PDB file of C-alpha atoms and ligand atoms in Angstrom:
ATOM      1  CA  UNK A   1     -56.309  -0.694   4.283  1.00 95.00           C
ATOM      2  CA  UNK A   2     -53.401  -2.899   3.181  1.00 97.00           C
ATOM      3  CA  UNK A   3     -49.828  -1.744   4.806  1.00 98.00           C
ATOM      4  CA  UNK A   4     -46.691  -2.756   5.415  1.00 98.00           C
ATOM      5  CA  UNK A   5     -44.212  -1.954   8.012  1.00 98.00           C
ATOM      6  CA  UNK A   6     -40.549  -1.991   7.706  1.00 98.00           C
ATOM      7  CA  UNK A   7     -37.143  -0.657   9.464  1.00 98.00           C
ATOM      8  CA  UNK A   8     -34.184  -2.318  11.379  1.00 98.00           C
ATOM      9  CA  UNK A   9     -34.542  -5.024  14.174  1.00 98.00           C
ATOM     10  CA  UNK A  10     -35.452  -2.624  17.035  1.00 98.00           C
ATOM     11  CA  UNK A  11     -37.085   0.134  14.909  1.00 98.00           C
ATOM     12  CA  UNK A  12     -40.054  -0.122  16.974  1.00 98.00           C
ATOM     13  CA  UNK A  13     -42.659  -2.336  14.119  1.00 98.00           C
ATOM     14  CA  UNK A  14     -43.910  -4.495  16.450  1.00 96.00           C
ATOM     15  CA  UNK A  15     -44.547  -2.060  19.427  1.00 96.00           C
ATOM     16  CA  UNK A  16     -46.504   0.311  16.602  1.00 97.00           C
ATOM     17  CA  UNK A  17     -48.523  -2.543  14.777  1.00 97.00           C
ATOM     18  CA  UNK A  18     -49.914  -3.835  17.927  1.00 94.00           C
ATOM     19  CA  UNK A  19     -51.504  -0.143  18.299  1.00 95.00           C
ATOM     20  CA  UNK A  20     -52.258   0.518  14.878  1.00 96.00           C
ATOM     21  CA  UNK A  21     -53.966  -1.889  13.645  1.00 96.00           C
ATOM     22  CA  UNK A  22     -56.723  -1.949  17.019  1.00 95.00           C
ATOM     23  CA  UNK A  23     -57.184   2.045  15.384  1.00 94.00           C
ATOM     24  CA  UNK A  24     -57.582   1.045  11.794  1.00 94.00           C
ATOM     25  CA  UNK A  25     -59.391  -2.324  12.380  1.00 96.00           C
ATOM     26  CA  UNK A  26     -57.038  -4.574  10.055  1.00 97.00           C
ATOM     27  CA  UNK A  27     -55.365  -7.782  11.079  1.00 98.00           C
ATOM     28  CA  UNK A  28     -51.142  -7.475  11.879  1.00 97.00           C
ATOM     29  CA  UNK A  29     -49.508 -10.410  10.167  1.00 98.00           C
ATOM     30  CA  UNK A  30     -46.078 -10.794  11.659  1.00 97.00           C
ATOM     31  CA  UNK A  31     -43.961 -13.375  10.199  1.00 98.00           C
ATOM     32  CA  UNK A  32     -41.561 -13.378  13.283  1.00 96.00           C
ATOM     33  CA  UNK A  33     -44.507 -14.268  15.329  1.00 95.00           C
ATOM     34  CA  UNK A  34     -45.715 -17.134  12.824  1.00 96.00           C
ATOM     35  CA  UNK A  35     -42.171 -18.347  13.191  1.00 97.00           C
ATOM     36  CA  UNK A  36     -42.152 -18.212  17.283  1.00 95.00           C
ATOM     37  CA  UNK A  37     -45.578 -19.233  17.391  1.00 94.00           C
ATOM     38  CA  UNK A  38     -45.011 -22.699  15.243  1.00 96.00           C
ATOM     39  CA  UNK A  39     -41.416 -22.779  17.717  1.00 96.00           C
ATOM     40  CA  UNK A  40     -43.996 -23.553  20.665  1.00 94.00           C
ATOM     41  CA  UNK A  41     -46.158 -25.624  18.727  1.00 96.00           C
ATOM     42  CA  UNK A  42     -43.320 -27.612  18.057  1.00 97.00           C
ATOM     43  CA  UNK A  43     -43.928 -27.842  14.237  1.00 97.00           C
ATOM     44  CA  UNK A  44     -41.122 -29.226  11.420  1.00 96.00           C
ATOM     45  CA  UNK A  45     -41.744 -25.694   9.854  1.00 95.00           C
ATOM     46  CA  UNK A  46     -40.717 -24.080  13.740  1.00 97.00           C
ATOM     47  CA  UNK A  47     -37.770 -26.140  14.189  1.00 96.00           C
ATOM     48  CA  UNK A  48     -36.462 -25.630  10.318  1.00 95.00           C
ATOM     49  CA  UNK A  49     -36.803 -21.409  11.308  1.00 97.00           C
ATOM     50  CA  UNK A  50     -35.201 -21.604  15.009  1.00 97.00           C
ATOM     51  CA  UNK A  51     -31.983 -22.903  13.247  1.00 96.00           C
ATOM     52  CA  UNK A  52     -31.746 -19.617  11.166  1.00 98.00           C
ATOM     53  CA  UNK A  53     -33.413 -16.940  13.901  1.00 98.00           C
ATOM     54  CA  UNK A  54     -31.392 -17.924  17.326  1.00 96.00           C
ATOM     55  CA  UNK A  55     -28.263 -16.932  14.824  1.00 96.00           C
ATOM     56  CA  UNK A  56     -30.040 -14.058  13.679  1.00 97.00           C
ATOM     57  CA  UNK A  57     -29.816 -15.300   9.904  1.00 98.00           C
ATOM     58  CA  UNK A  58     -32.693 -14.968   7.605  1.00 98.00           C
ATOM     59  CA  UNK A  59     -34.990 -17.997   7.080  1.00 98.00           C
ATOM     60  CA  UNK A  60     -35.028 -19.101   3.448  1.00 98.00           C
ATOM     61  CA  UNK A  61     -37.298 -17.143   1.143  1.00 97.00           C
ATOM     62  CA  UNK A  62     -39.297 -20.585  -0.170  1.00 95.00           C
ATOM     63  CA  UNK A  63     -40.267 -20.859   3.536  1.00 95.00           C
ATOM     64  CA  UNK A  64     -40.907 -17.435   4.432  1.00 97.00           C
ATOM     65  CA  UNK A  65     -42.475 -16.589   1.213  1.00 97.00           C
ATOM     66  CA  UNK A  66     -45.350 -19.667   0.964  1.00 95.00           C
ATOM     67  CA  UNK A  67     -46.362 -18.798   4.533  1.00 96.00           C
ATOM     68  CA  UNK A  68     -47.391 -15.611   3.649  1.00 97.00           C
ATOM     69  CA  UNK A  69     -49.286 -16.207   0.589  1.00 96.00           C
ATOM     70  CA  UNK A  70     -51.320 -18.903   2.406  1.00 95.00           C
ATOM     71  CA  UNK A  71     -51.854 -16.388   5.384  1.00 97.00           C
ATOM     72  CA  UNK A  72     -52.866 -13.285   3.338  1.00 96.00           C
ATOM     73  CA  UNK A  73     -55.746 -15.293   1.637  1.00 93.00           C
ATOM     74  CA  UNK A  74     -57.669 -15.618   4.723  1.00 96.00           C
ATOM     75  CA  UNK A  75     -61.233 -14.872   5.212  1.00 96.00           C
ATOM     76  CA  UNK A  76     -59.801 -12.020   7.875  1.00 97.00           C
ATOM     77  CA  UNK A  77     -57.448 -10.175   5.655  1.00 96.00           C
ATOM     78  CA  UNK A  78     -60.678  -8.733   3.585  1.00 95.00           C
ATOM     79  CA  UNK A  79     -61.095  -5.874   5.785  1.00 95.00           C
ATOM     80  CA  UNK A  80     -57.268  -5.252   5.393  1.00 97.00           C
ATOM     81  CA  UNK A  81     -54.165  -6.308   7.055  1.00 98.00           C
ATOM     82  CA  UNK A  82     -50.467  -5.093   7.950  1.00 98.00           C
ATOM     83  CA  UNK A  83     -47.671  -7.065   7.477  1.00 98.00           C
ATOM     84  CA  UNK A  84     -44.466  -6.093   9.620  1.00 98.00           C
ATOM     85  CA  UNK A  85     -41.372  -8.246   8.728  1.00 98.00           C
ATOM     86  CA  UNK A  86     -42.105  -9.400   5.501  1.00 98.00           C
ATOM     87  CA  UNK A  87     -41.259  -8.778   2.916  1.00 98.00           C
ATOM     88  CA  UNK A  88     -37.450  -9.003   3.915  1.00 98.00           C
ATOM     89  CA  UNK A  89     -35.455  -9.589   0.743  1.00 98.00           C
ATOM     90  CA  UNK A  90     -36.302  -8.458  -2.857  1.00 98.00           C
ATOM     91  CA  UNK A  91     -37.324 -12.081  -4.080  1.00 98.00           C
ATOM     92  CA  UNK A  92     -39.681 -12.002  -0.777  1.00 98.00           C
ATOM     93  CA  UNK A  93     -40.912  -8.362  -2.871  1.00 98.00           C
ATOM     94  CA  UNK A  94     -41.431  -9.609  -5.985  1.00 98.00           C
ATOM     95  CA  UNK A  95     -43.158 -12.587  -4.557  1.00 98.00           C
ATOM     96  CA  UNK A  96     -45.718 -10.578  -2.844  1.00 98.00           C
ATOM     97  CA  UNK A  97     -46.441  -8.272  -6.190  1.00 98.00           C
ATOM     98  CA  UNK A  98     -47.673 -11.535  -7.810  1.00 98.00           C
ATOM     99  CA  UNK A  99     -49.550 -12.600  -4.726  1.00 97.00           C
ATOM    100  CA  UNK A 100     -51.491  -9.197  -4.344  1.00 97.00           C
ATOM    101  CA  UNK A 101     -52.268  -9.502  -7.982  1.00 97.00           C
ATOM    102  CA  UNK A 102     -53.671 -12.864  -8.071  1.00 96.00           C
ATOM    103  CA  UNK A 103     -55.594 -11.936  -5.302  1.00 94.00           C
ATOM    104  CA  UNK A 104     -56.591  -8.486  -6.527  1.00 95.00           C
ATOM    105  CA  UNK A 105     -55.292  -6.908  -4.174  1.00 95.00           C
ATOM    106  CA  UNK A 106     -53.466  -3.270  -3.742  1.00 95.00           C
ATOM    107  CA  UNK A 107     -50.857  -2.162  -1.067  1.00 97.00           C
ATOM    108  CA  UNK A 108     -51.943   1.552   0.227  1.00 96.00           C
ATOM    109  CA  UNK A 109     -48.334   2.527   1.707  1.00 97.00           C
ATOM    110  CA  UNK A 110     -45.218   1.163   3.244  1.00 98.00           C
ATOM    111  CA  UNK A 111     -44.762   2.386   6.411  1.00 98.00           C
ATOM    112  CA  UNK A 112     -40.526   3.069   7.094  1.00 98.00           C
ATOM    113  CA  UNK A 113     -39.366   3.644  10.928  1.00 98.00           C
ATOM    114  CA  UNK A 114     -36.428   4.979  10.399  1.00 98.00           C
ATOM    115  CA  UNK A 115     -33.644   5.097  13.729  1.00 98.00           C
ATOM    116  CA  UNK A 116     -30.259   5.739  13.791  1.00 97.00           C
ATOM    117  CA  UNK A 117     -28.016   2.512  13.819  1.00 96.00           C
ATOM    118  CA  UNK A 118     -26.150   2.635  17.474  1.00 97.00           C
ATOM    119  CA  UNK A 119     -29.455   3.564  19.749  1.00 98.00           C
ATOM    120  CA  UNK A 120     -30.823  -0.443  18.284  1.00 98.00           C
ATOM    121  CA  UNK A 121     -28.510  -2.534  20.379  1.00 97.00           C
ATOM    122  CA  UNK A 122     -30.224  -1.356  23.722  1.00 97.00           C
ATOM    123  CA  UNK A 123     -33.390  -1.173  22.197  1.00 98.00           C
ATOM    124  CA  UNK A 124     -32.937  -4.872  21.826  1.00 98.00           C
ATOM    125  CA  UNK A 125     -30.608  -5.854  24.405  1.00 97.00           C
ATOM    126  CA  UNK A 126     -33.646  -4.384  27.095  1.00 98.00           C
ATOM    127  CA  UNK A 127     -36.631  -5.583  24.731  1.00 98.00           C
ATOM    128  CA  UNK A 128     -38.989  -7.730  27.178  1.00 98.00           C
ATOM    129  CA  UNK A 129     -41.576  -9.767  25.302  1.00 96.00           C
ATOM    130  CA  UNK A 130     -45.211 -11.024  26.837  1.00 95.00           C
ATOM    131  CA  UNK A 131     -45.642 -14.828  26.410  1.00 93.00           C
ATOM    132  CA  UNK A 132     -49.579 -14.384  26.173  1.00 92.00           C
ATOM    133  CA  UNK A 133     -50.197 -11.932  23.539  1.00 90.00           C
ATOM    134  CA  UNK A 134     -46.630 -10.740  22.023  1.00 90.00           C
ATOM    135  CA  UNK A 135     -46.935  -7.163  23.218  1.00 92.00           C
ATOM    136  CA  UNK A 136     -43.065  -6.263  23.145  1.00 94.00           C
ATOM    137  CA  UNK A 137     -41.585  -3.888  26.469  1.00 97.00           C
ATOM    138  CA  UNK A 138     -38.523  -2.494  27.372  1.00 97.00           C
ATOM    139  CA  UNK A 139     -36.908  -2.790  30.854  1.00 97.00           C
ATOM    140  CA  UNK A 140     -35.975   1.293  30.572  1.00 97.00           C
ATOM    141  CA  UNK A 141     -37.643   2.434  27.856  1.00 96.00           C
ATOM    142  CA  UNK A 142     -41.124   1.480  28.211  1.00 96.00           C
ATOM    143  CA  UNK A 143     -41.143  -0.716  31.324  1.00 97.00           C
ATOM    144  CA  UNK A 144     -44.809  -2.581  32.468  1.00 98.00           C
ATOM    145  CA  UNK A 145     -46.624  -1.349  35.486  1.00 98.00           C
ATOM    146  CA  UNK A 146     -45.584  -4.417  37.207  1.00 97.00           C
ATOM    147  CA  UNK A 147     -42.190  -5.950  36.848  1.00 95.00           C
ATOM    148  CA  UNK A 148     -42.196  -9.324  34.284  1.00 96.00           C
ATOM    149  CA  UNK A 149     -45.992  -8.473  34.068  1.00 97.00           C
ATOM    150  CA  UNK A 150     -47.987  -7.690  30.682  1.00 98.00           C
ATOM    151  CA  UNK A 151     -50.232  -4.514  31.322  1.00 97.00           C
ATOM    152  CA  UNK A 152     -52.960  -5.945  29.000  1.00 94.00           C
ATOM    153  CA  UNK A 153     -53.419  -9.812  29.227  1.00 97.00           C
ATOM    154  CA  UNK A 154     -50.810 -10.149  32.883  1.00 97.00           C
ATOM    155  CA  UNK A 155     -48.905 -12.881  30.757  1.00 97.00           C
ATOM    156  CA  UNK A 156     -44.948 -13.258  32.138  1.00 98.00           C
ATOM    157  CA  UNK A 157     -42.635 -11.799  29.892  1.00 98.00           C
ATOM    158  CA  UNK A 158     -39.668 -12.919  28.486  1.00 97.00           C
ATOM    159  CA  UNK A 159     -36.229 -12.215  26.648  1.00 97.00           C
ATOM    160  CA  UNK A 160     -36.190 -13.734  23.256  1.00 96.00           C
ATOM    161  CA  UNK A 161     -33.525 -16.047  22.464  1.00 95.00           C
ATOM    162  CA  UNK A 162     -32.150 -13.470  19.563  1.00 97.00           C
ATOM    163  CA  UNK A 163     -32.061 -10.853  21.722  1.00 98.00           C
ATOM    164  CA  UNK A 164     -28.321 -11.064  22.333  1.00 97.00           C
ATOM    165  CA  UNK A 165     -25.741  -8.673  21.619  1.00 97.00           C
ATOM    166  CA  UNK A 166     -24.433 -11.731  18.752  1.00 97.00           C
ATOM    167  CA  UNK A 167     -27.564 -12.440  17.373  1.00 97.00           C
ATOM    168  CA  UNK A 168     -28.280  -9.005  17.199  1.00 98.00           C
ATOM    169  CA  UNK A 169     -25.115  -8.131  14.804  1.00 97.00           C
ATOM    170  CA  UNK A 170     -26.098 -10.449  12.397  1.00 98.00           C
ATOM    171  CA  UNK A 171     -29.474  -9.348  12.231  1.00 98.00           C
ATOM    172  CA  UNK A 172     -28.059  -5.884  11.708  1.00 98.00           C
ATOM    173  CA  UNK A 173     -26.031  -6.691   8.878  1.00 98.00           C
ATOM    174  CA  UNK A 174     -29.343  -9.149   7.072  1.00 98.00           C
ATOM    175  CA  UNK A 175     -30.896  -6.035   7.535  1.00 98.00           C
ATOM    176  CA  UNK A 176     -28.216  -3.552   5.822  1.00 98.00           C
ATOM    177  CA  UNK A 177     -27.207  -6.476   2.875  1.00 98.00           C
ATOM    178  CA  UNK A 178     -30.802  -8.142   1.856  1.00 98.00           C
ATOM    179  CA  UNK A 179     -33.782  -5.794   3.195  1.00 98.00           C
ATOM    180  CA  UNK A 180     -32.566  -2.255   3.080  1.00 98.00           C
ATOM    181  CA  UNK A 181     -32.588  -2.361  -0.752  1.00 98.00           C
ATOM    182  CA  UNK A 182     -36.481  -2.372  -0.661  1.00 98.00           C
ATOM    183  CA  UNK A 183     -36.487   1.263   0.508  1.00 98.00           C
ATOM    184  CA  UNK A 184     -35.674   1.953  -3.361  1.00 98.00           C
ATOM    185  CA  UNK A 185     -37.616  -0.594  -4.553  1.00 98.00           C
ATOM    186  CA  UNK A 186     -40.885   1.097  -2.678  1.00 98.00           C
ATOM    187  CA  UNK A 187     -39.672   4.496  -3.037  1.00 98.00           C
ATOM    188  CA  UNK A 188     -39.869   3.811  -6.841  1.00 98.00           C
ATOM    189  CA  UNK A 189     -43.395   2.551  -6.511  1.00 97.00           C
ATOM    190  CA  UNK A 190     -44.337   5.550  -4.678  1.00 97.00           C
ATOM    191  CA  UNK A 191     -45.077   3.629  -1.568  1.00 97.00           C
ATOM    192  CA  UNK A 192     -42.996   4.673   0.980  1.00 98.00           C
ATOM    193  CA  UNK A 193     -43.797   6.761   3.899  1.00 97.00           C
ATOM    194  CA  UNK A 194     -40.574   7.613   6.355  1.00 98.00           C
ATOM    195  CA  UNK A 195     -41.418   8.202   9.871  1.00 98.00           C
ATOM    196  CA  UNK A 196     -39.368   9.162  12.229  1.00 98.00           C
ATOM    197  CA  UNK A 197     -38.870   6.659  14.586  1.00 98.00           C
ATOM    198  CA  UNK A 198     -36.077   7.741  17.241  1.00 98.00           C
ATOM    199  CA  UNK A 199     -38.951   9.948  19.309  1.00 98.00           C
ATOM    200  CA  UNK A 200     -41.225   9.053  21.904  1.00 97.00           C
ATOM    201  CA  UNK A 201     -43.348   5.639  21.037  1.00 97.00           C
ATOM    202  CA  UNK A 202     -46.814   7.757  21.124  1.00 97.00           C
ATOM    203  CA  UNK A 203     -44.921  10.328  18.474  1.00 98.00           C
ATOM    204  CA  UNK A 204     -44.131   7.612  15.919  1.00 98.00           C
ATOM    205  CA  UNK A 205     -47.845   6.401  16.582  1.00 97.00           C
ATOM    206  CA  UNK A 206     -48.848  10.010  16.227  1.00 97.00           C
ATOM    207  CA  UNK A 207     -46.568  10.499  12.865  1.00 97.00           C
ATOM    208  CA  UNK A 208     -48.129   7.339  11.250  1.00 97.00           C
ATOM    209  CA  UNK A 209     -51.844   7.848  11.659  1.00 95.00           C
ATOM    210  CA  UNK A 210     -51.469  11.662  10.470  1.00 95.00           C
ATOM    211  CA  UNK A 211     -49.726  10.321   7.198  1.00 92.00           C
ATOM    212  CA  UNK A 212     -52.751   7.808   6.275  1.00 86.00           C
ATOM    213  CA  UNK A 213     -55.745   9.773   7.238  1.00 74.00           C
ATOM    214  CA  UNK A 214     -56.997  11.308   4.605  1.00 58.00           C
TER     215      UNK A 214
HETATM  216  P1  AP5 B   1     -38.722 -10.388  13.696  1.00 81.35           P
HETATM  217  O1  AP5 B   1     -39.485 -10.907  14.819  1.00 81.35           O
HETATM  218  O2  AP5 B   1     -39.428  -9.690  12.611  1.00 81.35           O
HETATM  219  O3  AP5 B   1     -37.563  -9.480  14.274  1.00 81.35           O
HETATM  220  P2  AP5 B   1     -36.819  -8.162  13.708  1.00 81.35           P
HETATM  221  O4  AP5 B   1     -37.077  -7.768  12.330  1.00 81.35           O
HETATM  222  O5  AP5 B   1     -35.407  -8.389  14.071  1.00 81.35           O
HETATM  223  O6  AP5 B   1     -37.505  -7.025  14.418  1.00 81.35           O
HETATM  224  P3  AP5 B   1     -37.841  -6.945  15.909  1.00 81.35           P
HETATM  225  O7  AP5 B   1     -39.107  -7.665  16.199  1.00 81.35           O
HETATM  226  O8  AP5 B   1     -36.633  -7.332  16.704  1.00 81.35           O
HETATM  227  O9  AP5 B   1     -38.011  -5.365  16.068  1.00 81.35           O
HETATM  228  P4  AP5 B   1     -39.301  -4.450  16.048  1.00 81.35           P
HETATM  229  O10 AP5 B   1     -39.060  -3.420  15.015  1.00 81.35           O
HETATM  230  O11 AP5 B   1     -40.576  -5.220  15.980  1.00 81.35           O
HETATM  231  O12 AP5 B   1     -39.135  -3.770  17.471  1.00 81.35           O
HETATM  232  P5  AP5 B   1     -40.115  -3.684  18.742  1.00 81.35           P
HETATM  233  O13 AP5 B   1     -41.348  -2.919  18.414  1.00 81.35           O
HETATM  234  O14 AP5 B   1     -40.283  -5.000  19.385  1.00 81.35           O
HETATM  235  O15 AP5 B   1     -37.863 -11.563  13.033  1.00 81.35           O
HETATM  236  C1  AP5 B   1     -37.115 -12.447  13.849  1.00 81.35           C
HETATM  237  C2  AP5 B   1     -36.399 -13.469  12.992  1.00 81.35           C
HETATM  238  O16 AP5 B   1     -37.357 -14.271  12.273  1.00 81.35           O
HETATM  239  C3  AP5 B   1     -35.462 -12.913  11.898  1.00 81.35           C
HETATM  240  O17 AP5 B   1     -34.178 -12.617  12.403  1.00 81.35           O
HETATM  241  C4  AP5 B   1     -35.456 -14.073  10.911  1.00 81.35           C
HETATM  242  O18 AP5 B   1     -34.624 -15.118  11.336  1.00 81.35           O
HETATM  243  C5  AP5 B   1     -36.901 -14.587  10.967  1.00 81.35           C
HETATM  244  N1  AP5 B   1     -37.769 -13.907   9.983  1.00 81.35           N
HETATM  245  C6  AP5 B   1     -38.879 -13.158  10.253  1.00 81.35           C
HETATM  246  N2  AP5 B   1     -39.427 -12.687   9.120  1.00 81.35           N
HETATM  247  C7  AP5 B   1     -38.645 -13.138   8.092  1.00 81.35           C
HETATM  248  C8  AP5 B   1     -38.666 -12.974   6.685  1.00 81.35           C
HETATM  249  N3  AP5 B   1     -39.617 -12.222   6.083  1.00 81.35           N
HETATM  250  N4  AP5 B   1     -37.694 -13.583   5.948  1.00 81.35           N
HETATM  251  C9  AP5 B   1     -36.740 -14.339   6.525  1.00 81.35           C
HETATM  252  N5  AP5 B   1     -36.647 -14.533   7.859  1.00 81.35           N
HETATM  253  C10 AP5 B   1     -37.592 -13.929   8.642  1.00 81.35           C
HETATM  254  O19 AP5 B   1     -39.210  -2.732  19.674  1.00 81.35           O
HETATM  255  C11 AP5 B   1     -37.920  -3.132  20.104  1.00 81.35           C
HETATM  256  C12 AP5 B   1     -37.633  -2.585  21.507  1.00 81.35           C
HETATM  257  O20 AP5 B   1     -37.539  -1.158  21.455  1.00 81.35           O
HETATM  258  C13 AP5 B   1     -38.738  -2.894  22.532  1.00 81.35           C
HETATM  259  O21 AP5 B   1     -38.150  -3.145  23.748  1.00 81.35           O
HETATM  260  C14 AP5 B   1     -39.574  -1.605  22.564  1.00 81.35           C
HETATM  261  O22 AP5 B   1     -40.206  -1.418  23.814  1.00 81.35           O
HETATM  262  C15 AP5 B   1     -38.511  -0.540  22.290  1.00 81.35           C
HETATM  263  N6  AP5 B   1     -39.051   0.614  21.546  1.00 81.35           N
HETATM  264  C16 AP5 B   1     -39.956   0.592  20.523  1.00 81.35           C
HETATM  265  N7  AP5 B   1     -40.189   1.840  20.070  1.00 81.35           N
HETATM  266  C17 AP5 B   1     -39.401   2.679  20.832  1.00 81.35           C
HETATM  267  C18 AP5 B   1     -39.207   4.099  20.836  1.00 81.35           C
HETATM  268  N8  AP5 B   1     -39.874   4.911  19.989  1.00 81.35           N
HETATM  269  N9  AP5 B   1     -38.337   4.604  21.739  1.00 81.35           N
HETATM  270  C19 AP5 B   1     -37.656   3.774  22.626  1.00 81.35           C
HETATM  271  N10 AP5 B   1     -37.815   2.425  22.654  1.00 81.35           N
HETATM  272  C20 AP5 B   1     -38.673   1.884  21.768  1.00 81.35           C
HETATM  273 MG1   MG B   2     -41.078  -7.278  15.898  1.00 81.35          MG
HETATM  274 ZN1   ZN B   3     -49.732  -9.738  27.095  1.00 81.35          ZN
END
């Protein structure tokens, strides 16, 4: 199965793909996570992207957009994959429609969290990420057995760097000026899937499983 995940910074893609795609046996592909991952390795590509992300800004589509096509051709995509933060602007879109074609492949839904505006701040104002394996927590709203602990791998976690109430605006309004339009532009290829995502995180699991199994 080849998905997609989208909704606002906060909207809970992350915390759902890690879940998700351990049920449906497909590989998550999270371009936020390519970008933090080359950050640590230090690459030119990581320290082109930090400029844009610690603002909150969108990294440039000819970045973004040749990353992914080299990623989604791997041997481990065959069984499937979900991609959660890309695509991100409509040129990112349109990018990926030629991609999938060349490699004959077909998207089988767009998944779209959908929360109301003013609960995202705290969402990512409390967000606590693990440095081992990414899982994201939340110091209220889904806080780790142990304090600064993963539950799964016991890696520390951290605050990202964008996860400030500044960065955090201007990620808001990327999101509302470049990536909401692709709700229509889904919508109109019969794609999209809304789930509700202001309910508890097991719910919006719950809500996205029931609309793919068939
Ligand atoms: P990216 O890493 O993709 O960040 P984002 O889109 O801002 O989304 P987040 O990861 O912040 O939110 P999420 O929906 O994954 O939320 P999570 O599940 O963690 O991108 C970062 C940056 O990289 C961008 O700003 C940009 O610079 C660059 N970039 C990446 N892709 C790009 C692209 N395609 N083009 C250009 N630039 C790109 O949950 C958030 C918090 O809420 C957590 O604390 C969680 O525990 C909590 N939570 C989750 N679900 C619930 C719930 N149901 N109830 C209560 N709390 C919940
Ligand atoms: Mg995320
Ligand atoms: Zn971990």
């Amino acid at each position: 199965m080849n998905l997609l995940i989208m909704g606002p910074p906060g909207a809970g893609k992350g915390t759902q793909a890690e879940v998700l795609v351990k049920e449906l046996g497909i590989v998550h592909i999270s371009t936020g996570d390519m970008f933090r991952n080359a950050i640590k390795d230090g690459t030119e590509m990581g320290m082109k992207a930090k400029e844009y992300m610690d603002k909150g800004e969108l990294v440039p589509d000819e970045v973004v957009i040749g990353m992914v096509k080299e990623r989604i051709g791997f041997a481990d995509c065959e069984n499937g994959f979900l991609l959660d933060g890309f695509p991100r602007t409509v040129e990112q879109a349109q990018a990926l429609d030629v991609s999938l074609e060349e490699l004959n492949i077909k998207l089988d839904g767009v998944i779209n969290i959908v929360v109301p505006e003013e609960k995202l701040m705290a969402r990512l104002t409390g967000r606590r990420v693990c440095k081992g394996c990414g899982a994201s927590y939340h110091v209220i709203f889904n806080p780790p057995k142990t304090e600064a602990v993963c539950n799964s791998c016991r890696g520390e976690l951290y605050q990202r760097s964008d996860d400030n109430e500044e960065s955090v605006g201007t990620r808001l309004r990327a999101y509302q000026d470049k990536t909401q339009p692709l709700i229509e532009y889904y919508k109109k290829k019969g794609y999209l899937v809304n789930v509700d995502g202001d309910q508890d995180i097991d719910l919006v699991l719950k809500s996205i499983l029931e609309a793919f199994a068939k």
